[in-house]
Structures are given as structure tokens and as C-alpha cells.
Amino acid sequence: MDKEKSTKELTDIIARFVSLVGKKLPDDVWAKLNELRSLETDPLPKTVYDTMFKNQELAFELDRPSCQDTGVLQFLVKCGDSFPLLGRMEQILTEAVIRSTRDAPLRHNSVETFDEYNTGKNVGKGTPTLFWEIVPDSDALELDVYMAGGGCTLPGKAMVLMPGEGYEGVVRFVLDVMTSYGLNACPPLLVGVGVATSVETAALLSKKALFRPLGSHNPNERAAKLEKLLEDGINKIGLGPQGFSGKKSVMGVHVENTARHPSTIGVAVNTGCWSHRHGNILFKGDLSYTVMSHKGVVL
Amino acid sequence: MNEKKILTTPVNAEDIAGFKAGDIFYLNGYIVTCRDVAHRRLVEEKRPLPVDIRNGAIYHAGPIIRPLGNDKFEMVSIGATTSMRMEKFEYEFVKQTGVRILVGKGGMGEGTRKACMEFKALHVVYPAGCAVCAATQVEEIEQAEWRDLGMPETLWVCRIKEFGPLVVSIDTYGNNLFEQNKVIFNQRKEEVYSDIARQVSFIK
Ligand code: SF4
């Protein structure tokens, strides 16, 4: 296939995938929400869950974005070093967002800073956001698509602790976000935690943590233990759906980590809302693709 | 659960006297979208609202509307926006307009609590992220005022049918659901913290 033709084809597929992500939650989130809903016994949280489920059914049936905040589009691009369109990914993703914004339709959520005007296209300088990972000896592309809402994941929080504060300090930091900002971020939340060496490395990891499938664990045993402790602990706080209080608070807690400087512990938290509009799609070098996050859908 | 409670606008003080924070009801009649700039115009610029909302309901929301031509509109999506942004104006707003029901997202503060007690109003929450659900409960958009504010800020006068669930966050007796929950959540958090902290001494 010539490059122009394949550029057009990839743009087309991604535009349709972005639109789908705004209308239908991924399978893992849907299953988890079903589980959390079934645990509630009081009328208030039950009614709230009922409305959330009805909303998702209506959104799909009427072909409309399920939440009015369709966010800023953020992509994790895990690109093989010999994927034929590697150099064009930014152009392709930007064009795909413009198209989906028109077709879905998505809200215009791109305001140029300093000049302070809405571009009216849902893209601007540096938006959509691209996070890159280059995969050696591969001609494939794995793409995570995320609609990052202004009331949940975009705010986030990061800081650098002194080593003396230890992992106890990390726990304190995460829990404090839960009962302040997290409360308004539309629980049940998916909590991404980054533990690294600086604010920006921790912050990036806390975002990437949200792209992991629900139910997955950090390969490091202690990090996985912290995930479990935090998940159970935050659940005990009982934020319930939308912070109205209930049996649980979170869909999951994902911790991602790197090494650190001996003098620092960077920590960051990112709160994904219940309407976790995330998609994962795999492309081979010939652009044949498999949607991993939403089984059985046709784009 | 007991029967669905339904209120119809106009709503008077006696109609809401039985409602306590945490109760759920649905609304028939009319609701007017009203957010940041409309609040500012009324309170700071002293411009009267172009719609009479005495004994009525407002919705802190910026909808997505599809124009149908002939000055007709379709409601595509209408989700609540964060009510707290209106906190600074809400006491004056309720006082001047006589509005009875404020619909939004998340809790509100002291000024609104005071207004709800003094002027007998309720702040209620429509579950967030459920914009399509809410849109299907709008039967018709009958009027649109202050259109110069653009689609999200225009006052859209909506005729609604069983609009809800609406969860009372602030009642007329001074209860504030979110503030009260926060106290409980913070207590539980301290217990959780001590419990976890004992198990993560990885730096030796
Ligand atoms: S936090 Fe999520 S569900 Fe709630 S309004 Fe924002 S995007 Fe929608």
C-alpha cells in the first residue's frame, strides 16, 4: 500500500475508534461497575448506579457520547521501530480527533493558552496529548485512547517526598487526594499512582497506570501489595458512587514505578472517573487490527 | 423502596418541607439552565434574569443542543457542571430570584446552605456523567434567552418529565450531605492510614 493511502486508512480507523470510546465503556470497566453495583444495598447508591447504567445503554442506543465532557484526547503510542507510519503518528492522531469531533460529535475542549480562544476543533498546540514508547524489532502499533475529563484525571496531583517520609508518606498522599479531590471526580475511581524520582516522572507513570487493564498487577511483589492495601483501604472509606457514600470507592488502584535518586521519592496520583473512556487497539504492519478493549465491536 | 416522589413546578415552600438531605425525588414542569455568567450578570451587574424562576428550578449545566430550524432545538446531552463554582453568587441569587430548586453536581458551601434555610430552597444533585439520560427527560426546549452567551451559557427553558433522580444535597434544615459525608470519610481515612502504614516499611 502506498504511504498516502495507508495514512488515510489508519486515520479513518482511529477516528471511528475514538468515537466508539466516547459512547461505550470498555469491557473490563463495564464488568467491574456491574460487580460494584451488585454489592450496594441502600436505595441511594443503588439508584445512582441504576442511572449510570441506564445512561450508558441510552448513549449506545441513541449513538451519543455518554458524558458531555468528552475530555482532551490522550494517546499512549507504543510504536514498533519499523511500523511504517511511525513518523506520521502525530499528524494521523490529530486528524483522527478532528474527524471524530465532527462525527461523534465530541465537545470542543481545546483552548489555546495565552491567546485564550477555543480552537473549535478540539485540537490545538500539543493537543491531543501523545505519550510515546518505541518498541524495538517490531512493525506493530499498540494504541491506548483515553478521554481525559476536566473534573477527574486532568487535575491530578504530584509531589516529591523526602525519603524519611517513606512509603508511609506515599500512602498518606494518595489517601488525602481520595477524600478531597477524589470525592468530586465521580467515583468509583480508577486510581493511578506513580512512584518514581521526580514530579514529572511520577506524574507520567500515574497516567500510564490508568491504561492498564483492570485486575492487572504490578510485577513487583511489594508494589502489588501496595496496590492491594490501597484498594482495600480506599474501599473502606466507602465513597460510594459519586461520593454519596456506599460499600466501595474504587474500581482499582494501579501503581507504576521506576528507580529513584537516594534523596527523593516522587509520587503522583491520577484519578480516573467511573466513566473511564479508555480503548486499546492493536495494529499489525499491514494495518489489520484487533480491538482489545471492546470485544465484538465493529468499527 | 417506597414510591417515586415527584414534584411539579411551581414548587412552594410546603412542598419541599418534607425533604431531607439524602432523599431522592423527580421533577416535572420546567427547569432553566443557568450557570457562571448568568449568575454573574444578575448578582454583579444587577441585570434581571429574562426568565421568571420564582418557585422554579435551575440547572447548573451547559448542554449540547442541536438546532432544528424555526427556532426549535433538540436536547442532545445535558450533564450537570460543578455547582461549587456558583457558590460565591448563590445566596444573593436565591434571595433575588426566589428559585426553589438548584440542580447541579457535587456539594455547595455555607452561603448556599444559609440561603436554603432562609428562603426555603433545596440544592440537589443529578448523578454526574449521565448526560444522555437527562437529555431524554427533556420533552421540549420552549424558550432560549441570553443567547449572546453561546450554547453552554444560554438560559434554556426546558419542559421536563420525571427529571431525575435528584438527590438532596442541602435541605431547608441546614443539613449538607457532602459536608457531613466528608467528616465520616476523613475519620475512616485515618483508621485506614494507620492500618496500611504499618505494612509498608520498605525502607529499612
Ligand atoms: S468526572 Fe467523568 S463522569 Fe464525571 S463529569 Fe467528568 S468526565 Fe463525566
XYZ file of C-alpha atoms and ligand atoms in Angstrom:
511
model
C 0.000 0.000 0.000
C 1.390 3.447 -0.732
C 2.026 5.744 2.170
C -0.723 8.257 1.420
C -3.315 5.528 1.160
C -2.252 3.840 4.375
C -2.136 7.177 6.204
C -5.724 7.781 5.211
C -6.759 4.279 6.193
C -5.157 4.434 9.634
C -6.675 7.885 10.286
C -10.091 6.545 9.367
C -9.907 3.554 11.677
C -8.625 5.593 14.627
C -11.298 8.276 14.131
C -14.004 5.622 14.311
C -12.353 4.032 17.324
C -12.210 7.380 19.172
C -15.933 7.896 18.552
C -16.679 4.443 19.894
C -14.667 5.084 23.064
C -16.879 8.100 23.822
C -20.046 6.048 23.580
C -19.240 2.674 25.096
C -17.196 1.770 28.147
C -14.527 -0.932 27.750
C -15.381 -4.491 28.788
C -13.202 -4.528 31.917
C -14.746 -1.305 33.289
C -18.265 -2.442 32.490
C -17.722 -5.766 34.281
C -16.238 -4.019 37.321
C -19.080 -1.496 37.539
C -21.543 -4.379 37.397
C -19.743 -6.049 40.278
C -19.653 -2.856 42.376
C -23.292 -2.126 41.651
C -24.362 -5.581 42.806
C -22.738 -5.011 46.227
C -24.791 -1.934 47.100
C -27.847 -2.432 49.279
C -29.024 1.084 50.210
C -31.542 2.834 47.957
C -29.342 5.908 47.322
C -26.233 4.234 45.848
C -28.442 1.716 44.062
C -30.465 4.450 42.375
C -27.280 6.258 41.355
C -25.823 3.093 39.800
C -29.127 2.404 38.027
C -28.959 5.852 36.440
C -25.342 5.367 35.378
C -26.184 2.077 33.698
C -29.278 3.450 32.034
C -27.199 6.338 30.736
C -24.661 4.011 29.110
C -27.419 1.974 27.469
C -29.119 5.116 26.148
C -25.824 6.550 24.885
C -25.128 3.475 22.821
C -28.695 3.153 21.582
C -29.012 6.839 20.607
C -25.410 6.950 19.363
C -24.375 9.909 21.536
C -21.313 10.497 23.744
C -22.226 9.169 27.188
C -20.845 12.091 29.231
C -20.941 15.668 27.986
C -17.287 16.112 28.937
C -15.570 14.152 26.197
C -12.278 15.368 27.585
C -8.943 16.071 25.996
C -7.857 13.127 23.880
C -4.730 11.429 25.229
C -2.918 8.622 23.438
C -0.267 6.191 24.597
C 1.543 5.281 21.392
C 3.525 2.056 21.736
C 5.057 2.059 18.327
C 7.292 -0.586 16.757
C 10.574 0.881 15.480
C 9.692 -0.289 11.966
C 5.972 0.479 11.986
C 5.580 2.025 8.524
C 3.766 5.186 9.715
C 5.835 5.917 12.836
C 6.862 9.372 11.630
C 3.291 10.378 10.822
C 1.593 9.371 14.036
C 1.151 12.903 15.369
C -0.450 14.067 12.148
C -2.658 10.955 11.983
C -3.881 11.187 15.573
C -4.614 14.912 15.291
C -6.595 14.420 12.118
C -8.452 11.463 13.673
C -9.522 13.637 16.623
C -10.746 16.407 14.322
C -12.793 13.897 12.404
C -14.261 12.189 15.434
C -15.094 15.584 16.926
C -17.239 16.277 13.887
C -18.764 12.803 13.572
C -19.378 11.678 17.177
C -19.737 14.687 17.953
C -17.269 15.496 20.730
C -17.192 18.715 22.722
C -14.706 21.396 21.707
C -12.263 21.135 24.583
C -9.156 22.845 23.267
C -8.473 26.394 24.402
C -5.181 27.929 23.271
C -3.346 29.231 26.331
C -2.371 32.934 26.492
C -4.346 33.719 23.343
C -7.311 32.241 25.233
C -9.625 31.199 22.464
C -11.309 27.886 21.770
C -9.943 26.432 18.538
C -13.367 24.963 17.796
C -11.715 21.757 16.560
C -10.907 20.008 19.797
C -7.205 20.086 18.896
C -4.582 22.766 19.441
C -0.928 23.284 20.259
C 0.101 19.997 21.882
C -3.405 18.540 21.997
C -4.239 15.722 21.571
C -1.608 14.591 24.074
C 0.803 11.896 22.866
C 2.845 9.704 25.188
C 5.462 7.694 23.313
C 7.081 4.307 23.760
C 9.218 2.861 20.971
C 9.200 -0.943 20.785
C 12.408 -2.461 19.327
C 12.313 -5.012 16.483
C 8.629 -4.642 15.787
C 6.499 -3.343 12.928
C 3.309 -3.232 15.040
C 1.450 -0.421 16.810
C -0.429 -0.602 20.097
C -2.580 2.411 20.842
C -4.329 3.401 24.068
C -7.021 6.044 23.608
C -8.290 7.997 26.604
C -10.844 10.758 27.002
C -9.371 12.727 29.882
C -12.088 14.709 31.661
C -11.626 18.150 33.187
C -13.126 17.075 36.516
C -11.209 13.856 37.063
C -7.905 12.851 35.510
C -6.641 16.190 34.197
C -6.213 17.833 37.611
C -4.173 15.054 39.328
C -1.532 15.785 41.937
C 2.215 15.197 42.285
C 4.989 15.977 44.734
C 8.421 14.874 45.843
C 8.738 13.386 49.320
C 11.848 13.128 51.419
C 12.980 9.522 51.806
C 12.395 9.850 55.561
C 8.684 10.067 54.836
C 8.945 6.620 53.274
C 6.115 4.661 51.694
C 4.001 5.781 54.623
C 4.229 9.237 53.058
C 3.111 7.808 49.720
C 0.072 6.248 51.367
C -0.800 9.498 53.150
C -0.515 11.437 49.891
C -2.792 9.055 47.981
C -5.407 8.855 50.738
C -5.571 12.635 51.130
C -6.357 13.040 47.442
C -9.142 10.493 47.773
C -11.085 12.393 50.424
C -10.530 15.810 48.862
C -10.325 15.937 45.109
C -11.316 12.301 44.538
C -14.685 12.845 46.112
C -15.688 15.191 43.282
C -14.048 13.192 40.497
C -17.108 10.959 40.036
C -16.295 7.772 41.972
C -15.983 4.820 41.765
C -12.497 5.848 40.685
C -9.667 4.152 38.905
C -6.640 5.378 40.823
C -3.283 5.618 39.073
C -0.237 6.047 41.310
C 3.292 6.779 40.116
C 6.275 6.188 42.397
C 9.484 7.481 40.820
C 12.256 10.017 41.174
C 10.704 13.417 40.367
C 7.362 15.152 39.883
C 7.180 14.676 36.131
C 8.303 11.042 36.047
C 5.847 10.134 38.789
C 3.091 12.121 37.066
C 3.597 10.394 33.742
C 3.522 6.972 35.394
C 0.345 7.809 37.283
C -1.322 8.485 33.921
C 0.075 5.365 32.272
C -1.203 3.362 35.227
C -4.743 4.225 34.114
C -4.138 2.494 30.790
C -3.507 -0.893 32.378
C -6.365 -3.394 32.176
C -8.421 -3.598 35.361
C -7.385 -6.504 37.522
C -3.741 -6.428 36.376
C -0.985 -6.163 38.981
C 2.401 -4.512 39.210
C 5.029 -7.255 38.612
C 6.973 -6.174 41.711
C 5.654 -8.028 44.735
C 5.784 -5.103 47.142
C 4.267 -2.697 44.635
C 1.472 -5.212 44.043
C 0.990 -5.438 47.794
C 0.676 -1.654 47.989
C -1.930 -1.767 45.214
C -3.955 -4.253 47.201
C -3.581 -2.407 50.506
C -4.630 0.881 48.927
C -7.548 -0.666 47.065
C -8.928 -2.310 50.196
C -8.194 0.758 52.298
C -9.835 3.279 49.978
C -12.795 0.959 49.602
C -13.178 1.006 53.380
C -13.594 4.770 53.254
C -16.805 3.978 51.346
C -17.124 6.938 48.974
C -19.776 5.048 47.039
C -20.972 6.102 43.590
C -20.466 9.875 43.082
C -19.318 10.326 46.673
C -22.796 9.744 48.111
C -21.238 7.011 50.285
C -21.653 3.317 49.692
C -19.919 -0.024 50.072
C -16.877 0.699 47.867
C -14.902 3.617 46.414
C -12.708 2.402 43.584
C -12.623 0.218 40.503
C -8.947 -0.421 41.151
C -5.585 1.028 42.187
C -2.662 0.696 39.786
C 0.866 1.524 40.877
C 3.662 2.086 38.325
C 7.251 2.639 39.386
C 10.838 3.416 38.404
C 14.092 3.722 40.339
C 14.683 6.917 42.350
C 17.501 9.203 43.425
C 18.575 8.332 47.001
C 17.322 11.761 48.167
C 13.836 11.712 46.631
C 10.591 9.812 46.325
C 8.450 11.260 43.568
C 4.777 10.432 43.935
C 1.752 11.291 41.827
C -1.924 10.414 41.758
C -4.279 10.441 38.816
C -7.974 9.819 39.356
C -9.938 8.282 36.503
C -13.711 8.670 36.887
C -16.348 5.938 36.666
C -16.920 6.890 33.053
C -13.464 5.571 32.187
C -13.476 6.019 28.435
C -10.396 4.054 27.515
C -9.729 1.936 24.475
C -6.899 -0.323 23.376
C -6.302 -1.349 19.769
C -3.502 -3.325 18.093
C -2.342 -2.796 14.525
C -0.041 -5.013 12.502
C 2.345 -3.521 9.963
C -0.247 -4.096 7.210
C -2.833 -2.135 9.307
C -5.006 -5.157 10.041
C -6.241 -4.544 13.570
C -7.801 -6.039 16.684
C -9.805 -4.037 19.232
C -8.721 -5.437 22.594
C -10.777 -3.318 24.976
C -14.223 -3.685 23.400
C -14.720 -7.295 22.266
C -17.027 -7.920 19.332
C -17.485 -4.325 18.183
C -17.320 -3.392 14.531
C -15.717 -0.043 13.752
C -38.002 1.325 48.281
C -41.083 3.478 48.685
C -42.865 5.043 45.790
C -41.183 7.511 43.446
C -41.577 11.042 44.808
C -42.395 13.561 42.118
C -42.571 17.341 42.434
C -44.043 19.645 39.819
C -43.052 23.279 39.280
C -44.115 25.768 40.541
C -42.970 24.361 43.871
C -43.794 26.180 47.101
C -42.091 26.020 50.472
C -44.548 23.495 51.917
C -43.956 21.095 49.004
C -40.307 20.669 49.953
C -40.685 20.812 53.725
C -40.602 17.007 53.956
C -37.289 16.630 52.096
C -34.088 15.858 53.954
C -30.502 15.580 52.715
C -30.051 12.194 51.045
C -33.676 11.934 49.835
C -34.395 11.271 46.177
C -37.111 12.800 44.004
C -38.003 13.549 40.379
C -39.185 16.786 38.832
C -41.967 17.630 36.373
C -42.631 21.021 34.855
C -39.809 23.377 33.922
C -36.109 23.762 34.539
C -33.865 26.562 33.264
C -30.149 26.083 32.642
C -28.216 28.735 34.493
C -24.505 28.775 35.210
C -21.474 31.016 35.670
C -22.118 34.098 33.559
C -25.862 34.238 34.193
C -25.159 34.259 37.947
C -22.592 36.972 37.494
C -24.899 39.129 35.378
C -27.662 39.000 37.948
C -25.587 39.428 41.075
C -22.717 41.655 39.956
C -24.148 43.549 37.020
C -27.617 43.715 38.543
C -29.345 42.702 35.331
C -32.669 40.969 35.973
C -32.969 37.417 34.646
C -35.010 37.330 31.425
C -36.945 34.312 32.739
C -39.107 34.243 35.869
C -37.860 31.378 38.016
C -39.717 32.179 41.248
C -40.755 28.832 42.754
C -38.974 27.181 39.859
C -35.805 25.193 39.232
C -32.418 25.947 37.701
C -29.801 23.541 36.417
C -26.077 24.230 36.680
C -25.341 22.787 33.258
C -24.006 23.591 29.823
C -25.885 21.422 27.357
C -25.175 20.249 23.834
C -28.090 21.437 21.670
C -28.967 20.624 18.089
C -30.824 23.455 16.276
C -33.788 22.086 14.333
C -34.547 25.307 12.446
C -37.549 27.583 13.011
C -36.246 28.489 16.448
C -36.691 24.892 17.608
C -33.967 22.956 19.380
C -33.224 19.389 20.383
C -31.518 18.486 23.646
C -28.648 16.119 22.805
C -26.779 15.986 26.092
C -27.177 17.827 29.368
C -24.911 16.941 32.254
C -24.531 18.849 35.484
C -21.467 21.001 35.959
C -19.670 21.602 39.281
C -22.074 23.613 41.451
C -19.319 24.924 43.695
C -18.317 27.444 41.014
C -21.644 29.196 41.592
C -21.241 29.214 45.391
C -19.976 32.768 45.542
C -23.220 34.089 43.949
C -25.797 31.626 45.155
C -27.017 33.290 48.347
C -27.810 36.525 46.509
C -29.145 34.611 43.546
C -31.660 32.630 45.589
C -32.622 35.732 47.539
C -33.315 37.798 44.441
C -34.944 35.201 42.202
C -36.943 33.139 44.687
C -35.805 29.976 42.930
C -36.782 26.843 44.841
C -34.613 24.044 43.440
C -30.964 24.235 42.400
C -29.744 21.211 40.437
C -26.044 20.558 39.956
C -23.030 18.368 40.570
C -21.163 17.903 43.858
C -21.790 19.834 47.045
C -22.109 23.551 47.781
C -20.963 25.694 50.685
C -22.081 27.866 53.564
C -23.715 30.638 51.525
C -25.988 28.221 49.760
C -26.766 26.386 52.995
C -27.803 29.663 54.532
C -29.921 30.591 51.516
C -31.656 27.203 51.550
C -32.607 27.656 55.213
C -33.633 31.284 54.972
C -35.520 31.247 51.689
C -36.592 27.588 51.734
C -34.782 26.090 48.787
C -33.024 22.784 48.029
C -29.713 22.054 46.386
C -29.931 18.688 44.652
C -27.567 16.596 42.572
C -28.202 14.826 39.293
C -25.773 11.855 39.079
C -22.822 13.135 37.027
C -21.745 11.585 33.774
C -25.390 10.789 32.955
C -25.945 13.497 30.359
C -27.810 11.375 27.847
C -30.202 10.106 30.464
C -31.010 13.679 31.485
C -31.411 14.782 27.853
C -34.088 12.148 27.249
C -36.095 13.569 30.170
C -36.338 16.952 28.448
C -39.556 16.916 26.449
C -39.049 20.215 24.703
C -36.933 23.349 24.795
C -39.577 26.065 24.865
C -37.501 29.219 25.108
C -33.880 30.387 24.900
C -32.717 33.655 26.484
C -29.411 35.491 26.679
C -28.306 33.688 23.541
C -25.379 36.060 23.215
C -23.697 33.908 25.882
C -23.272 30.983 23.481
C -24.600 27.464 23.664
C -23.291 26.387 27.076
C -24.338 29.574 28.918
C -27.674 30.388 27.273
C -30.717 30.097 29.542
C -32.523 27.131 28.006
C -36.062 26.792 29.307
C -36.808 23.070 29.292
C -40.094 21.291 29.822
C -39.201 18.134 31.716
C -40.810 14.837 32.588
C -39.710 12.844 35.645
C -36.356 14.584 35.564
C -34.009 12.777 37.936
C -33.059 11.070 40.153
C -32.354 14.244 42.098
C -30.539 13.652 45.373
C -30.972 16.326 48.042
C -27.532 17.620 48.995
C -28.662 20.654 51.049
C -32.094 20.752 52.677
C -34.055 23.555 54.356
C -32.952 22.433 57.840
C -29.256 23.202 57.437
C -28.092 19.706 56.554
C -25.324 19.465 53.966
C -24.899 15.881 52.755
C -21.443 16.269 51.193
C -20.005 18.148 54.176
C -21.386 15.563 56.576
C -20.038 12.701 54.461
C -16.632 14.350 54.343
C -16.353 14.210 58.126
C -17.111 10.492 58.107
C -14.759 9.796 55.192
C -11.928 11.626 56.916
C -12.400 9.661 60.125
C -12.326 6.377 58.220
C -9.280 7.559 56.290
C -7.263 7.968 59.492
C -8.009 4.393 60.522
C -7.111 3.126 57.073
C -3.872 5.115 57.102
C -2.624 3.656 60.388
C -3.506 0.200 59.213
C -1.621 0.467 55.903
C 1.325 2.465 57.256
C 2.284 -0.448 59.498
C 2.663 -2.693 56.470
C 4.784 -0.598 54.113
C 8.069 -0.003 55.935
C 10.065 -0.948 52.852
C 12.886 1.474 53.658
C 14.901 -0.047 56.496
S -15.647 13.173 36.120
Fe -16.027 11.793 34.361
S -18.194 11.182 34.504
Fe -17.877 12.945 35.855
S -18.473 14.670 34.582
Fe -16.238 14.472 34.400
S -15.877 13.139 32.616
Fe -18.064 12.975 33.150
